[in-house]
Amino acid sequence: MNWTIEQILGLAPDQFTLRAGRSLAEPQKWLALHHDGDVVWGIFPNGRHNTSETAVYLPTFSFICTCNSRKAPCRHSLALLQLWQQHAPNFTPQPPNPKLTAWSKREQIKQARANGRSQPNNLSQLKTGLDALELWLLDMVRHGLARLPERPKAYWDAMADRLIDAQAIPLAQTIRRLAQLPKTQPDWPEQLLQEIGRLYLIIQGFRQFEQLPVTTQADLQTAVGWLPTATENPPIHDTWLVLGRQQEPAGKHTRHTTWLWGQKSQNIAQLIEQTRSAVPEGRWLPTNTVWQGTLQRTPSGSPQIATRHGQLQEIDSPTIMPPSFGTIRDATQAYGRSLAANPWLADFPMLLQNVQPQPTESGWQLADPSGTLLPLPEKFSHGWHLLALAGGNFDLTIFGVWNGRFFHPLSVYAQQTWQDIHIWRGVQ
């Protein structure tokens, strides 16, 4: 395993786990550290009588731990990986207990079955949920937007829950986000009407789903949160640089998004995977690692989503620097063209060079030498870190996604590597 400590810490699901995992990564704090084939495992003391047994299956970086954390990796798994990277001689050969051995065998079977798995979707169930959403939206407009600030939380939650039952998680998340607009945004009526229009366009799209082109059908499916499936598009065999990663809850599942740059194809691919745990299927793909393998793009008016086509193999490679947009204006114009081709486009990847973060009364923004600004998310907590890296100049190279309102930074190029931003401690 040739990962850096920063790449390992980039697997942390949140700041608490990151800090705790870092503090436990000392050999003397562990009762036992062992390895057995593709599995590393250890025993950590929890108080006077209890212990936590944790293991990592290295081919897929799957984790198991007897602690009561529901996060993956938990702090023990994260610490174990750091110890394996920095103190491998401290690990002695020894098979794990029968429970961990059985788990590692199950992981091998899961790895073999991972390719070609698709998400079962229920179009009839979805359309029923969309019919209910249409009536709800029409009722909202009929009674006037002025009454929305008085609506109770249950008004929004009931519709969101209905959409979750219909397997339309992103639409449910949109409804919960709309509930917050009247309380937080001065221009909330404009934002609300824009979202209502987008939702209504999705509803009408599914009304005539069978008559639409394959690309439009795929974009509609992505908009409601259905995973892409295998297609007839030609596979793309390439060398892929991992530029950034995202992880978010999707109902009872976890959605993993990995942004990769193809060195030969000169294109960004958005790899989306959904699991019942916090661990992606196949393999973890940490930021700044390089992989060889084949991806297959799904149909779209603005193709960027891809699926795995076989296993990806990590390789040693010099750091790749993909080309960037010349200016922020170039990037937003490219977004406009993609949005015209796919009206439901949620996230548009942007690699920007020669930019500088600037604090304003309304929050942080990115600026380029021409003075064009790109707003960062509300309560963005890493502005001062980025400002320090830029050194007061237009020297920052950054990768992130633009959703039409905010630019969400995912990684920054510093010290000849791409570094996950989310592992930094936030400063308000």
XYZ file of C-alpha atoms in Angstrom:
428
model
C 0.000 0.000 0.000
C 1.609 3.243 -1.187
C -0.966 5.722 0.034
C 0.085 8.804 1.932
C -1.303 9.573 5.364
C -3.300 12.434 3.802
C -4.951 10.004 1.389
C -5.816 7.635 4.238
C -7.261 10.483 6.301
C -9.273 11.472 3.242
C -11.365 8.333 3.815
C -12.673 9.763 7.104
C -16.440 10.345 6.991
C -16.243 13.446 9.207
C -13.902 15.662 11.225
C -14.551 13.858 14.518
C -13.529 10.484 13.078
C -10.512 12.060 11.408
C -9.194 13.598 14.639
C -9.925 10.488 16.698
C -8.345 8.188 14.128
C -5.242 10.326 14.012
C -4.904 10.271 17.814
C -5.193 6.447 17.986
C -2.503 5.832 15.354
C 0.242 4.979 17.862
C 1.429 1.355 18.194
C 1.753 1.502 21.986
C -1.969 2.266 22.326
C -2.936 -1.108 20.794
C -3.039 -4.504 22.469
C -2.295 -6.375 19.235
C -1.433 -5.632 15.591
C -1.454 -8.489 13.064
C -1.717 -9.291 9.369
C -2.913 -12.352 7.487
C -2.828 -12.353 3.695
C -4.974 -9.464 2.453
C -6.261 -8.633 5.939
C -4.702 -6.399 8.591
C -6.321 -6.425 12.011
C -5.816 -5.257 15.547
C -7.235 -5.121 19.058
C -7.757 -1.779 20.788
C -8.543 -1.423 24.519
C -11.760 0.352 25.456
C -11.677 0.903 29.181
C -10.791 -1.741 31.741
C -12.659 -4.770 30.418
C -13.761 -4.087 26.829
C -11.837 -4.173 23.566
C -12.555 -3.341 19.931
C -11.381 -5.725 17.227
C -11.017 -4.055 13.850
C -9.902 -5.331 10.451
C -9.332 -3.986 6.950
C -9.605 -6.081 3.790
C -6.903 -4.389 1.700
C -7.989 -5.266 -1.888
C -11.201 -3.248 -1.496
C -10.461 -1.298 1.697
C -13.541 -2.722 3.372
C -13.735 -2.231 7.125
C -15.190 -4.087 10.076
C -15.018 -3.214 13.767
C -16.718 -4.445 16.924
C -17.113 -0.906 18.261
C -20.596 0.616 18.209
C -19.831 3.258 15.573
C -22.048 3.274 12.488
C -19.435 5.119 10.449
C -17.073 3.481 7.981
C -14.256 3.753 8.418
C -14.582 4.226 12.173
C -11.759 5.779 14.183
C -10.213 2.358 14.897
C -10.162 1.337 11.221
C -8.705 4.689 10.229
C -5.978 4.378 12.866
C -5.213 0.793 11.817
C -4.614 1.873 8.213
C -2.269 4.643 9.331
C -0.337 2.184 11.486
C -0.039 -0.279 8.590
C 1.323 2.532 6.429
C 3.804 3.894 8.975
C 4.602 0.967 11.280
C 4.200 -2.212 9.196
C 7.025 -4.025 11.085
C 4.861 -3.816 14.232
C 2.305 -6.137 12.591
C 3.012 -9.817 13.190
C 1.602 -12.707 11.109
C -1.430 -14.244 12.766
C -4.890 -15.264 11.512
C -7.805 -13.277 12.928
C -10.561 -14.842 14.984
C -13.174 -16.959 13.151
C -15.634 -14.065 12.909
C -13.136 -11.792 11.143
C -11.959 -14.669 8.943
C -15.526 -15.343 7.798
C -15.994 -11.628 7.136
C -12.868 -11.431 4.945
C -14.102 -14.389 2.880
C -17.459 -12.655 2.391
C -15.609 -9.544 1.208
C -13.793 -11.624 -1.399
C -17.119 -12.927 -2.681
C -18.617 -9.417 -2.721
C -15.635 -8.144 -4.700
C -16.150 -10.844 -7.317
C -19.845 -9.953 -7.632
C -19.430 -6.166 -7.600
C -19.155 -5.684 -11.358
C -22.342 -5.378 -13.341
C -24.641 -4.872 -10.371
C -27.453 -2.419 -11.029
C -30.062 -0.822 -8.853
C -33.573 -2.222 -9.089
C -35.872 0.642 -9.989
C -39.656 0.727 -9.827
C -40.954 3.100 -12.485
C -44.594 2.629 -11.476
C -43.824 3.438 -7.843
C -41.868 6.517 -8.904
C -44.679 7.828 -11.110
C -47.122 7.475 -8.215
C -44.813 9.594 -6.075
C -44.438 12.174 -8.850
C -48.229 12.408 -9.235
C -48.455 13.235 -5.523
C -45.660 15.786 -5.895
C -47.459 17.511 -8.771
C -50.667 17.899 -6.746
C -48.641 19.193 -3.800
C -46.841 21.794 -5.941
C -50.058 22.952 -7.604
C -51.697 23.309 -4.193
C -48.703 25.318 -2.957
C -48.896 27.751 -5.877
C -52.704 27.981 -5.654
C -52.561 29.107 -2.024
C -49.726 31.551 -2.662
C -46.079 31.579 -1.637
C -46.643 34.223 1.029
C -48.052 31.579 3.379
C -45.038 29.275 3.166
C -43.042 30.832 6.052
C -45.965 29.863 8.323
C -46.041 26.232 7.199
C -45.031 23.714 9.897
C -42.141 21.316 9.425
C -44.595 18.454 9.008
C -45.921 20.083 5.807
C -42.552 19.614 4.106
C -41.600 16.336 5.784
C -44.745 14.553 4.646
C -43.945 15.226 0.985
C -40.279 14.403 1.420
C -41.153 11.072 3.050
C -43.532 10.272 0.186
C -40.694 10.803 -2.299
C -38.355 8.598 -0.274
C -40.953 5.822 -0.517
C -40.964 6.416 -4.283
C -37.155 5.924 -4.422
C -36.570 9.560 -5.415
C -34.067 10.560 -2.724
C -32.681 13.706 -4.461
C -36.200 15.087 -4.857
C -36.885 14.460 -1.166
C -33.668 16.301 -0.332
C -34.821 19.180 -2.537
C -38.108 19.440 -0.613
C -36.266 19.544 2.732
C -33.962 22.227 1.341
C -36.955 24.267 0.141
C -38.333 24.174 3.684
C -35.312 26.161 4.863
C -35.398 28.848 2.166
C -38.048 31.169 3.718
C -36.071 31.175 6.982
C -32.596 31.729 5.563
C -32.667 33.424 2.149
C -33.886 36.976 1.458
C -34.547 36.056 -2.186
C -36.314 32.819 -1.267
C -39.352 33.348 -3.577
C -37.072 33.455 -6.639
C -35.126 30.387 -5.560
C -38.325 28.536 -4.720
C -39.929 29.252 -8.096
C -36.786 28.101 -9.871
C -36.835 24.784 -7.996
C -40.577 24.352 -8.570
C -39.950 24.764 -12.303
C -37.196 22.144 -12.256
C -39.373 19.679 -10.318
C -42.306 20.218 -12.653
C -40.057 19.584 -15.653
C -39.043 16.246 -14.118
C -42.704 15.342 -13.539
C -43.639 16.108 -17.141
C -40.581 14.255 -18.406
C -41.650 11.029 -16.707
C -45.200 11.479 -18.032
C -43.823 10.911 -21.540
C -40.821 8.826 -20.525
C -41.253 6.054 -23.112
C -41.358 8.555 -25.996
C -38.141 10.363 -25.021
C -34.665 9.742 -26.460
C -32.426 7.383 -24.513
C -30.163 10.253 -23.451
C -33.072 12.214 -21.974
C -34.397 9.120 -20.210
C -30.987 8.586 -18.606
C -30.776 12.219 -17.483
C -34.238 11.989 -15.924
C -33.295 8.798 -14.093
C -30.157 10.435 -12.735
C -32.181 13.468 -11.621
C -34.369 11.301 -9.374
C -31.395 9.407 -7.974
C -31.437 6.180 -9.941
C -27.992 4.783 -10.543
C -26.678 4.510 -14.091
C -26.758 1.058 -15.657
C -24.613 -0.693 -18.232
C -24.911 0.800 -21.732
C -23.849 0.133 -25.288
C -21.455 3.087 -25.246
C -17.879 2.074 -26.094
C -15.731 1.412 -23.015
C -12.959 3.906 -22.264
C -9.661 2.344 -21.203
C -7.498 5.011 -19.660
C -5.203 6.128 -16.881
C -7.414 7.857 -14.318
C -6.419 10.471 -11.750
C -8.752 10.819 -8.758
C -9.446 14.548 -8.403
C -11.999 14.465 -5.606
C -14.577 12.450 -3.697
C -17.999 13.053 -2.176
C -20.104 10.938 0.160
C -23.678 11.649 1.202
C -26.619 9.765 2.694
C -29.298 8.575 0.289
C -32.123 7.217 2.390
C -30.927 3.909 3.844
C -27.966 3.932 1.484
C -24.765 5.910 1.092
C -23.958 7.503 -2.252
C -20.301 7.710 -3.243
C -19.192 10.053 -6.030
C -15.641 9.941 -7.360
C -14.371 12.455 -9.910
C -11.685 11.067 -12.221
C -9.627 12.610 -15.015
C -8.735 10.429 -18.019
C -5.211 11.130 -19.239
C -5.833 9.831 -22.778
C -9.478 10.767 -23.207
C -8.846 14.214 -21.677
C -12.232 14.117 -19.983
C -13.633 14.032 -16.467
C -15.738 11.036 -15.452
C -18.204 11.054 -12.552
C -18.293 7.606 -10.971
C -21.433 7.166 -8.841
C -21.944 4.138 -6.605
C -24.540 3.441 -3.945
C -24.250 0.960 -1.088
C -26.071 0.028 2.097
C -22.915 0.826 4.058
C -20.456 3.703 4.065
C -18.056 1.633 1.951
C -18.184 1.867 -1.873
C -18.286 -1.323 -3.887
C -15.195 -2.273 -5.825
C -12.422 -0.221 -4.180
C -11.883 3.030 -2.380
C -10.368 5.528 -4.813
C -8.596 8.161 -2.688
C -7.835 11.615 -4.025
C -4.463 11.920 -5.836
C -4.220 8.193 -6.601
C -3.856 7.020 -10.215
C -5.610 3.965 -11.648
C -5.648 2.051 -14.904
C -8.834 0.484 -16.104
C -11.998 0.826 -18.099
C -15.057 2.973 -17.502
C -18.214 3.169 -19.564
C -20.129 6.413 -19.954
C -23.891 6.374 -19.538
C -26.138 8.104 -22.094
C -26.704 11.801 -21.387
C -27.217 15.086 -23.126
C -24.051 16.140 -21.293
C -22.068 12.920 -20.748
C -19.997 12.803 -17.568
C -21.411 9.927 -15.460
C -19.674 6.579 -15.884
C -19.752 3.058 -14.471
C -16.926 0.616 -13.801
C -16.202 -1.856 -16.590
C -14.090 -4.394 -14.738
C -11.653 -3.699 -11.927
C -9.438 -0.622 -11.690
C -5.791 -1.246 -10.812
C -3.762 1.323 -8.884
C -0.441 2.285 -10.503
C 2.551 4.389 -9.546
C 2.507 7.488 -11.694
C 3.822 11.040 -11.556
C 1.181 13.523 -10.513
C -1.021 14.418 -13.458
C -2.059 18.038 -14.000
C -5.249 18.143 -16.084
C -5.949 21.270 -18.129
C -8.050 23.901 -16.420
C -10.580 26.433 -17.602
C -8.820 29.625 -18.638
C -11.039 31.862 -16.503
C -14.055 31.582 -14.231
C -16.139 33.008 -17.065
C -14.975 30.196 -19.368
C -16.021 27.675 -16.707
C -19.495 29.134 -16.177
C -20.069 29.362 -19.931
C -19.179 25.675 -20.262
C -21.654 24.959 -17.458
C -24.333 26.866 -19.372
C -23.766 24.731 -22.468
C -23.975 21.525 -20.429
C -27.132 22.730 -18.669
C -28.766 23.464 -22.020
C -28.048 19.875 -23.066
C -29.198 18.432 -19.714
C -31.682 20.675 -17.834
C -31.411 18.452 -14.724
C -27.638 18.670 -14.403
C -26.858 18.792 -10.669
C -23.072 19.095 -10.421
C -20.650 20.409 -13.023
C -16.915 19.756 -12.484
C -14.563 22.728 -12.638
C -10.778 22.782 -12.404
C -9.630 26.365 -11.878
C -6.112 27.795 -11.852
C -4.817 31.237 -10.944
C -7.668 32.033 -8.582
C -7.754 33.576 -5.130
C -10.277 33.232 -2.275
C -11.731 36.490 -1.008
C -13.800 37.034 2.166
C -16.886 39.224 1.801
C -19.784 40.175 4.059
C -21.936 37.533 2.375
C -19.294 34.786 2.568
C -16.263 33.481 0.719
C -15.808 33.807 -3.025
C -13.215 32.760 -5.590
C -11.855 35.490 -7.846
C -9.679 35.359 -10.945
C -7.416 38.155 -12.274
C -10.252 39.514 -14.442
C -12.343 40.186 -11.314
C -14.945 37.512 -12.059
C -16.311 35.989 -8.844
C -17.609 32.539 -7.977
C -19.455 32.209 -4.632
C -18.460 29.418 -2.249
C -21.041 27.627 -0.053
C -22.597 29.385 2.897
C -20.630 28.823 6.116
C -17.640 27.572 4.102
C -15.037 26.821 6.770
C -11.821 26.486 4.761
C -11.516 29.959 3.253
C -8.594 30.980 5.452
C -6.708 27.787 4.560
C -7.142 28.514 0.855
C -6.142 32.141 1.328
C -2.933 31.041 3.055
C -2.132 28.615 0.223
C -2.685 31.355 -2.347
C -0.299 33.623 -0.431
C -2.348 36.689 -1.263
C -1.864 36.075 -4.999
C -3.844 34.510 -7.819
C -1.902 31.269 -7.418
C -4.503 28.744 -6.277
C -5.290 25.603 -8.289
C -8.527 24.029 -7.114
C -11.042 21.396 -8.191
C -14.705 21.297 -7.251
C -18.272 21.184 -8.522
C -20.632 24.020 -9.434
C -24.375 23.578 -8.868
C -25.503 26.827 -10.459
C -25.413 28.705 -7.170
C -22.254 27.731 -5.263
C -18.863 26.251 -6.078
C -18.098 23.351 -3.707
C -14.307 22.867 -3.462
C -13.226 19.237 -3.183
C -9.441 19.298 -3.570
C -6.567 21.719 -3.981
C -3.199 21.293 -5.694
C -0.412 21.980 -3.211
C 3.092 20.585 -2.717
C 2.848 18.675 -6.009
C -0.210 16.665 -4.929
C -3.988 16.911 -4.944
C -5.191 17.212 -1.353
C -8.673 16.574 0.014
C -10.069 19.790 1.464
C -12.537 18.097 3.803
C -9.760 16.663 6.007
C -8.716 20.161 7.097
C -10.015 21.481 10.376
C -12.595 24.168 9.606
C -12.268 27.799 10.694
C -15.300 30.099 10.671
